[in-house]
Amino acid sequence: MRYSQEDYTRAVEVIRSRTTLTPKIGIVLGSGLGPLADAVESAVAVPYADIPGFPLSTVQGHAGRLVIGHLVGQPVLVQQGRTHFYEGYDMEQVTFAIRLMRELGVETVILTNAAGGINTNFDVGDIMLIVDHINFVGMAGHNPLIGPNDERIGPRFVGMAQAYDRQWAALARRVAKEQNITLREGVYAGLAGPFFETPAEIRMLRTCGADAVGMSTVHETLVARHGGMRVLAFSSITNMGIDKLDTDQEANHLEVLEAGKAIVPRMTALLRGVLAEMAHA
Ligand code: HPA
């Protein structure tokens, strides 16, 4: 799918017809984290189905709407339910919301996701600050920047050495400490899914320097950085990657959703703290 500037403009018009608020912070909610959107005040919800061009989420645990309003005084746009590459959408479609955020005036994107833990020091229920990523799918040629570049949005060749904003990362560490929330940090490996990894793949990812693995986020970060937006990102560690053959364990989506649910109160507290601090940064 090649979107034109007119496609984004049409989507922007629909949203602007529902609210006059200009969101400055975009928040993407990962698997099981949907309830965070309930905290948005004087919220206007726009279902994806009402937005031309918007791909519809087909996965259980992902609602499909943008929620625009205030969170701790900050004008936000919350993407409640993301679409994934494994659903059959292409990379441009799965990052449509991120480009749309930019068109609406968003300056910082906060990405959340559910991820499998690879770092053996992690536990299920941990929150990990993403400090860097490995975009396996993107490196293999599936990424939303493939194709003609629109210089009005960003440069042809995007530097990704500072993909995750260091100032926002420092702020998140500070807030976590103040709130007594254990904040892990590490490298997120982005794969296509929808399968969970084999033990050999988990060990390979560990050798590659990854601390967590998931099926989203990296292409969103790419589009955000291309468009000049700042990125702060967190993984909820919903399961540990299985790295041995001598076990009957299997990862499954239900445990991902359940663990995600358990993390919601802590993730909410962390995000609220971060948003409050961002206002003075
Ligand atoms: N692997 C990939 N993606 C995931 C996982 C996992 O173990 N858990 C949640 N998302």
mmCIF file of C-alpha atoms and ligand atoms in Angstrom:
data_model
loop_
_atom_site.group_PDB
_atom_site.id
_atom_site.type_symbol
_atom_site.label_atom_id
_atom_site.label_comp_id
_atom_site.label_asym_id
_atom_site.label_seq_id
_atom_site.Cartn_x
_atom_site.Cartn_y
_atom_site.Cartn_z
ATOM 1 C CA MET A 1 0.000 0.000 0.000
ATOM 2 C CA ARG A 2 1.434 3.361 -1.011
ATOM 3 C CA TYR A 3 -0.290 6.128 0.907
ATOM 4 C CA SER A 4 -0.231 9.603 -0.590
ATOM 5 C CA GLN A 5 -0.162 12.846 1.360
ATOM 6 C CA GLU A 6 -3.870 13.165 0.491
ATOM 7 C CA ASP A 7 -4.589 9.869 2.255
ATOM 8 C CA TYR A 8 -3.096 11.235 5.482
ATOM 9 C CA THR A 9 -4.862 14.555 5.023
ATOM 10 C CA ARG A 10 -8.219 12.790 4.670
ATOM 11 C CA ALA A 11 -7.572 10.850 7.893
ATOM 12 C CA VAL A 12 -6.505 14.038 9.698
ATOM 13 C CA GLU A 13 -9.727 15.746 8.586
ATOM 14 C CA VAL A 14 -11.867 13.014 10.148
ATOM 15 C CA ILE A 15 -10.065 13.370 13.478
ATOM 16 C CA ARG A 16 -10.137 17.160 13.402
ATOM 17 C CA SER A 17 -13.892 17.011 12.772
ATOM 18 C CA ARG A 18 -14.260 15.165 16.117
ATOM 19 C CA THR A 19 -11.916 17.202 18.315
ATOM 20 C CA THR A 20 -10.123 20.532 18.307
ATOM 21 C CA LEU A 21 -7.381 19.207 20.595
ATOM 22 C CA THR A 22 -3.866 19.055 19.140
ATOM 23 C CA PRO A 23 -2.168 16.034 20.720
ATOM 24 C CA LYS A 24 1.515 16.489 21.526
ATOM 25 C CA ILE A 25 2.172 12.980 22.770
ATOM 26 C CA GLY A 26 1.125 9.800 21.004
ATOM 27 C CA ILE A 27 0.857 6.610 23.031
ATOM 28 C CA VAL A 28 0.638 3.130 21.516
ATOM 29 C CA LEU A 29 -0.772 0.460 23.809
ATOM 30 C CA GLY A 30 0.505 -3.096 23.471
ATOM 31 C CA SER A 31 -1.182 -6.432 24.148
ATOM 32 C CA GLY A 32 -3.119 -6.409 27.417
ATOM 33 C CA LEU A 33 -2.374 -2.728 28.067
ATOM 34 C CA GLY A 34 -5.574 -1.424 26.464
ATOM 35 C CA PRO A 35 -7.145 -0.396 29.807
ATOM 36 C CA LEU A 36 -4.618 2.456 30.026
ATOM 37 C CA ALA A 37 -6.806 4.336 27.558
ATOM 38 C CA ASP A 38 -9.586 4.441 30.165
ATOM 39 C CA ALA A 39 -7.544 6.954 32.142
ATOM 40 C CA VAL A 40 -7.779 9.577 29.379
ATOM 41 C CA GLU A 41 -9.918 12.533 30.483
ATOM 42 C CA SER A 42 -12.612 14.215 28.366
ATOM 43 C CA ALA A 43 -11.802 11.553 25.837
ATOM 44 C CA VAL A 44 -12.976 11.536 22.255
ATOM 45 C CA ALA A 45 -12.749 8.041 20.782
ATOM 46 C CA VAL A 46 -12.483 7.578 17.047
ATOM 47 C CA PRO A 47 -12.885 3.968 15.852
ATOM 48 C CA TYR A 48 -10.360 2.940 13.204
ATOM 49 C CA ALA A 49 -13.276 2.000 10.952
ATOM 50 C CA ASP A 50 -14.187 5.723 10.765
ATOM 51 C CA ILE A 51 -10.703 6.716 9.587
ATOM 52 C CA PRO A 52 -10.071 6.220 5.862
ATOM 53 C CA GLY A 53 -6.917 4.203 5.226
ATOM 54 C CA PHE A 54 -6.631 2.904 8.792
ATOM 55 C CA PRO A 55 -5.966 -0.865 8.940
ATOM 56 C CA LEU A 56 -8.236 -2.711 11.366
ATOM 57 C CA SER A 57 -6.724 -4.730 14.206
ATOM 58 C CA THR A 58 -7.751 -8.390 14.079
ATOM 59 C CA VAL A 59 -6.079 -9.644 17.255
ATOM 60 C CA GLN A 60 -7.821 -10.448 20.508
ATOM 61 C CA GLY A 61 -6.732 -8.009 23.215
ATOM 62 C CA HIS A 62 -6.430 -5.107 20.802
ATOM 63 C CA ALA A 63 -9.401 -2.736 20.574
ATOM 64 C CA GLY A 64 -9.427 -0.546 17.517
ATOM 65 C CA ARG A 65 -9.703 3.124 18.283
ATOM 66 C CA LEU A 66 -7.807 6.331 18.810
ATOM 67 C CA VAL A 67 -8.561 8.033 22.103
ATOM 68 C CA ILE A 68 -7.797 11.733 22.176
ATOM 69 C CA GLY A 69 -7.894 13.795 25.348
ATOM 70 C CA HIS A 70 -5.811 14.723 28.354
ATOM 71 C CA LEU A 71 -3.656 12.534 30.585
ATOM 72 C CA VAL A 72 -2.164 14.304 33.606
ATOM 73 C CA GLY A 73 -2.714 17.592 31.839
ATOM 74 C CA GLN A 74 -0.960 16.565 28.620
ATOM 75 C CA PRO A 75 -2.780 16.533 25.285
ATOM 76 C CA VAL A 76 -2.461 12.935 24.131
ATOM 77 C CA LEU A 77 -3.578 10.624 21.396
ATOM 78 C CA VAL A 78 -3.738 6.994 22.508
ATOM 79 C CA GLN A 79 -3.717 4.240 19.937
ATOM 80 C CA GLN A 80 -5.761 1.530 21.626
ATOM 81 C CA GLY A 81 -5.003 -1.562 19.594
ATOM 82 C CA ARG A 82 -2.221 -1.852 17.079
ATOM 83 C CA THR A 83 -2.061 -3.685 13.836
ATOM 84 C CA HIS A 84 0.803 -6.044 13.158
ATOM 85 C CA PHE A 85 2.749 -7.155 10.117
ATOM 86 C CA TYR A 86 1.737 -10.790 10.814
ATOM 87 C CA GLU A 87 -1.914 -9.873 10.256
ATOM 88 C CA GLY A 88 -1.113 -9.544 6.584
ATOM 89 C CA TYR A 89 -0.867 -5.770 6.431
ATOM 90 C CA ASP A 90 2.235 -4.291 4.897
ATOM 91 C CA MET A 91 4.719 -2.141 6.788
ATOM 92 C CA GLU A 92 3.241 1.130 5.550
ATOM 93 C CA GLN A 93 -0.181 0.096 6.791
ATOM 94 C CA VAL A 94 1.027 -1.007 10.216
ATOM 95 C CA THR A 95 2.755 2.341 10.714
ATOM 96 C CA PHE A 96 -0.138 4.430 9.350
ATOM 97 C CA ALA A 97 -1.045 5.551 12.891
ATOM 98 C CA ILE A 98 2.479 6.797 13.599
ATOM 99 C CA ARG A 99 2.568 8.910 10.419
ATOM 100 C CA LEU A 100 -0.921 10.137 11.249
ATOM 101 C CA MET A 101 0.262 11.212 14.709
ATOM 102 C CA ARG A 102 2.961 13.296 13.069
ATOM 103 C CA GLU A 103 0.422 14.908 10.727
ATOM 104 C CA LEU A 104 -1.684 15.777 13.769
ATOM 105 C CA GLY A 105 1.210 17.533 15.493
ATOM 106 C CA VAL A 106 2.508 14.827 17.838
ATOM 107 C CA GLU A 107 6.137 15.445 18.855
ATOM 108 C CA THR A 108 6.837 12.466 21.123
ATOM 109 C CA VAL A 109 5.670 8.896 20.712
ATOM 110 C CA ILE A 110 5.497 6.539 23.689
ATOM 111 C CA LEU A 111 5.414 2.929 22.512
ATOM 112 C CA THR A 112 4.456 0.018 24.734
ATOM 113 C CA ASN A 113 4.427 -3.649 23.903
ATOM 114 C CA ALA A 114 4.314 -7.139 25.330
ATOM 115 C CA ALA A 115 7.571 -8.994 24.900
ATOM 116 C CA GLY A 116 9.262 -12.256 25.705
ATOM 117 C CA GLY A 117 12.185 -11.989 28.108
ATOM 118 C CA ILE A 118 15.561 -13.128 26.793
ATOM 119 C CA ASN A 119 17.824 -11.671 29.463
ATOM 120 C CA THR A 120 17.950 -14.337 32.185
ATOM 121 C CA ASN A 121 17.935 -11.645 34.895
ATOM 122 C CA PHE A 122 14.412 -10.642 33.876
ATOM 123 C CA ASP A 123 11.188 -11.981 35.393
ATOM 124 C CA VAL A 124 7.648 -12.177 34.081
ATOM 125 C CA GLY A 125 5.942 -8.950 35.140
ATOM 126 C CA ASP A 126 9.006 -6.755 34.666
ATOM 127 C CA ILE A 127 8.858 -3.499 32.760
ATOM 128 C CA MET A 128 11.808 -2.923 30.427
ATOM 129 C CA LEU A 129 12.862 0.470 29.150
ATOM 130 C CA ILE A 130 13.879 -0.029 25.520
ATOM 131 C CA VAL A 131 17.260 1.636 25.004
ATOM 132 C CA ASP A 132 17.936 0.212 21.549
ATOM 133 C CA HIS A 133 16.580 -2.308 19.094
ATOM 134 C CA ILE A 134 17.454 -4.865 16.434
ATOM 135 C CA ASN A 135 15.069 -4.646 13.510
ATOM 136 C CA PHE A 136 15.438 -8.114 12.019
ATOM 137 C CA VAL A 137 12.440 -7.743 9.714
ATOM 138 C CA GLY A 138 13.493 -4.275 8.618
ATOM 139 C CA MET A 139 17.052 -5.346 7.934
ATOM 140 C CA ALA A 140 15.672 -8.083 5.694
ATOM 141 C CA GLY A 141 13.899 -5.460 3.573
ATOM 142 C CA HIS A 142 10.446 -5.302 5.117
ATOM 143 C CA ASN A 143 10.301 -1.782 6.422
ATOM 144 C CA PRO A 144 8.042 1.210 5.835
ATOM 145 C CA LEU A 145 10.826 3.423 4.479
ATOM 146 C CA ILE A 146 11.344 1.227 1.421
ATOM 147 C CA GLY A 147 10.163 3.085 -1.668
ATOM 148 C CA PRO A 148 10.344 6.693 -2.834
ATOM 149 C CA ASN A 149 11.213 9.098 -0.023
ATOM 150 C CA ASP A 150 9.133 12.190 0.726
ATOM 151 C CA GLU A 151 11.720 14.786 1.765
ATOM 152 C CA ARG A 152 8.978 16.910 3.368
ATOM 153 C CA ILE A 153 8.627 14.216 6.005
ATOM 154 C CA GLY A 154 12.203 13.149 6.544
ATOM 155 C CA PRO A 155 15.542 12.303 4.959
ATOM 156 C CA ARG A 156 16.183 9.373 2.632
ATOM 157 C CA PHE A 157 18.796 7.933 5.004
ATOM 158 C CA VAL A 158 17.768 8.026 8.641
ATOM 159 C CA GLY A 159 20.282 7.841 11.479
ATOM 160 C CA MET A 160 19.157 5.298 14.063
ATOM 161 C CA ALA A 161 22.044 5.598 16.538
ATOM 162 C CA GLN A 162 19.767 7.618 18.818
ATOM 163 C CA ALA A 163 16.474 5.943 18.030
ATOM 164 C CA TYR A 164 15.297 6.008 21.648
ATOM 165 C CA ASP A 165 15.430 9.477 23.144
ATOM 166 C CA ARG A 166 18.081 9.659 25.861
ATOM 167 C CA GLN A 167 16.523 12.580 27.686
ATOM 168 C CA TRP A 168 13.174 10.806 27.913
ATOM 169 C CA ALA A 169 14.921 7.578 28.969
ATOM 170 C CA ALA A 170 16.670 9.424 31.802
ATOM 171 C CA LEU A 171 13.348 10.931 32.833
ATOM 172 C CA ALA A 172 11.716 7.477 32.861
ATOM 173 C CA ARG A 173 14.503 6.077 35.067
ATOM 174 C CA ARG A 174 14.039 8.968 37.494
ATOM 175 C CA VAL A 175 10.258 8.541 37.648
ATOM 176 C CA ALA A 176 10.548 4.759 38.152
ATOM 177 C CA LYS A 177 12.965 5.310 41.023
ATOM 178 C CA GLU A 178 10.713 7.889 42.675
ATOM 179 C CA GLN A 179 7.789 5.478 42.439
ATOM 180 C CA ASN A 180 9.727 2.405 43.552
ATOM 181 C CA ILE A 181 9.009 0.682 40.258
ATOM 182 C CA THR A 182 11.730 -1.730 39.148
ATOM 183 C CA LEU A 183 12.677 -0.653 35.649
ATOM 184 C CA ARG A 184 14.796 -3.056 33.639
ATOM 185 C CA GLU A 185 16.432 -1.857 30.484
ATOM 186 C CA GLY A 186 17.662 -3.433 27.342
ATOM 187 C CA VAL A 187 17.605 -4.130 23.644
ATOM 188 C CA TYR A 188 14.345 -5.145 21.955
ATOM 189 C CA ALA A 189 14.521 -7.539 19.013
ATOM 190 C CA GLY A 190 11.712 -7.086 16.490
ATOM 191 C CA LEU A 191 10.581 -10.207 14.643
ATOM 192 C CA ALA A 192 7.592 -10.777 12.356
ATOM 193 C CA GLY A 193 5.750 -13.518 14.273
ATOM 194 C CA PRO A 194 3.039 -14.702 14.656
ATOM 195 C CA PHE A 195 4.915 -17.736 15.969
ATOM 196 C CA PHE A 196 6.791 -17.673 19.229
ATOM 197 C CA GLU A 197 10.474 -18.454 18.961
ATOM 198 C CA THR A 198 12.183 -21.820 19.032
ATOM 199 C CA PRO A 199 14.739 -22.400 21.803
ATOM 200 C CA ALA A 200 17.538 -22.091 19.216
ATOM 201 C CA GLU A 201 16.126 -18.725 18.105
ATOM 202 C CA ILE A 202 15.968 -17.512 21.696
ATOM 203 C CA ARG A 203 19.602 -18.475 22.234
ATOM 204 C CA MET A 204 20.559 -16.806 18.941
ATOM 205 C CA LEU A 205 18.792 -13.594 19.967
ATOM 206 C CA ARG A 206 20.613 -13.676 23.308
ATOM 207 C CA THR A 207 23.938 -14.053 21.502
ATOM 208 C CA CYS A 208 22.967 -11.111 19.280
ATOM 209 C CA GLY A 209 22.598 -8.889 22.337
ATOM 210 C CA ALA A 210 18.808 -8.806 22.613
ATOM 211 C CA ASP A 211 17.157 -8.653 26.045
ATOM 212 C CA ALA A 212 13.550 -9.007 24.913
ATOM 213 C CA VAL A 213 11.722 -10.070 21.774
ATOM 214 C CA GLY A 214 8.434 -9.041 20.232
ATOM 215 C CA MET A 215 6.445 -8.509 17.048
ATOM 216 C CA SER A 216 5.996 -4.749 16.921
ATOM 217 C CA THR A 217 7.548 -1.397 17.812
ATOM 218 C CA VAL A 218 10.754 -1.338 15.741
ATOM 219 C CA HIS A 219 9.066 -0.219 12.495
ATOM 220 C CA GLU A 220 7.029 2.325 14.463
ATOM 221 C CA THR A 221 10.220 3.748 15.937
ATOM 222 C CA LEU A 222 11.685 3.910 12.426
ATOM 223 C CA VAL A 223 8.756 5.921 11.068
ATOM 224 C CA ALA A 224 8.708 8.181 14.128
ATOM 225 C CA ARG A 225 12.433 8.948 13.820
ATOM 226 C CA HIS A 226 12.152 9.473 10.066
ATOM 227 C CA GLY A 227 9.471 12.052 10.754
ATOM 228 C CA GLY A 228 11.521 13.776 13.478
ATOM 229 C CA MET A 229 9.487 12.587 16.473
ATOM 230 C CA ARG A 230 11.082 11.565 19.766
ATOM 231 C CA VAL A 231 10.541 8.006 21.014
ATOM 232 C CA LEU A 232 10.220 6.553 24.482
ATOM 233 C CA ALA A 233 9.394 2.841 24.644
ATOM 234 C CA PHE A 234 8.637 0.171 27.224
ATOM 235 C CA SER A 235 8.178 -3.580 27.045
ATOM 236 C CA SER A 236 6.125 -5.514 29.509
ATOM 237 C CA ILE A 237 7.832 -8.857 29.958
ATOM 238 C CA THR A 238 4.827 -11.158 29.729
ATOM 239 C CA ASN A 239 6.680 -14.473 29.421
ATOM 240 C CA MET A 240 10.223 -15.722 29.336
ATOM 241 C CA GLY A 241 11.623 -16.974 26.054
ATOM 242 C CA ILE A 242 12.016 -20.753 26.243
ATOM 243 C CA ASP A 243 15.658 -21.494 25.578
ATOM 244 C CA LYS A 244 15.824 -25.272 26.146
ATOM 245 C CA LEU A 245 14.328 -28.304 24.446
ATOM 246 C CA ASP A 246 13.893 -30.372 27.629
ATOM 247 C CA THR A 247 10.658 -28.725 28.768
ATOM 248 C CA ASP A 248 6.957 -29.134 28.004
ATOM 249 C CA GLN A 249 6.395 -25.395 28.248
ATOM 250 C CA GLU A 250 5.012 -23.392 25.328
ATOM 251 C CA ALA A 251 4.488 -19.638 25.157
ATOM 252 C CA ASN A 252 0.895 -18.660 24.426
ATOM 253 C CA HIS A 253 -1.167 -15.555 23.792
ATOM 254 C CA LEU A 254 -3.348 -16.051 26.875
ATOM 255 C CA GLU A 255 -0.394 -15.838 29.261
ATOM 256 C CA VAL A 256 0.782 -12.747 27.373
ATOM 257 C CA LEU A 257 -2.608 -11.070 27.927
ATOM 258 C CA GLU A 258 -2.832 -12.171 31.581
ATOM 259 C CA ALA A 259 0.669 -10.967 32.443
ATOM 260 C CA GLY A 260 0.006 -7.749 30.520
ATOM 261 C CA LYS A 261 -3.083 -7.156 32.650
ATOM 262 C CA ALA A 262 -1.070 -7.611 35.846
ATOM 263 C CA ILE A 263 1.429 -4.981 34.679
ATOM 264 C CA VAL A 264 -1.250 -2.382 33.834
ATOM 265 C CA PRO A 265 -1.334 -0.644 37.264
ATOM 266 C CA ARG A 266 2.471 -0.253 37.349
ATOM 267 C CA MET A 267 2.717 0.758 33.702
ATOM 268 C CA THR A 268 -0.088 3.273 34.250
ATOM 269 C CA ALA A 269 1.691 4.770 37.269
ATOM 270 C CA LEU A 270 4.951 4.947 35.338
ATOM 271 C CA LEU A 271 3.361 6.570 32.284
ATOM 272 C CA ARG A 272 1.427 9.066 34.385
ATOM 273 C CA GLY A 273 4.638 10.010 36.194
ATOM 274 C CA VAL A 274 6.498 10.337 32.910
ATOM 275 C CA LEU A 275 3.765 12.509 31.372
ATOM 276 C CA ALA A 276 3.679 14.776 34.421
ATOM 277 C CA GLU A 277 7.455 15.257 34.232
ATOM 278 C CA MET A 278 7.471 15.759 30.456
ATOM 279 C CA ALA A 279 5.386 18.873 30.952
ATOM 280 C CA HIS A 280 8.325 20.564 32.725
ATOM 281 C CA ALA A 281 11.177 19.063 30.682
HETATM 282 N N1 HPA B 1 7.991 -13.646 21.535
HETATM 283 C C1 HPA B 1 7.609 -12.748 20.624
HETATM 284 N N2 HPA B 1 6.685 -11.820 20.885
HETATM 285 C C2 HPA B 1 6.129 -11.806 22.100
HETATM 286 C C3 HPA B 1 6.489 -12.717 23.086
HETATM 287 C C4 HPA B 1 7.476 -13.687 22.784
HETATM 288 O O1 HPA B 1 7.852 -14.555 23.611
HETATM 289 N N3 HPA B 1 5.754 -12.427 24.185
HETATM 290 C C5 HPA B 1 4.981 -11.366 23.865
HETATM 291 N N4 HPA B 1 5.208 -10.990 22.607
#
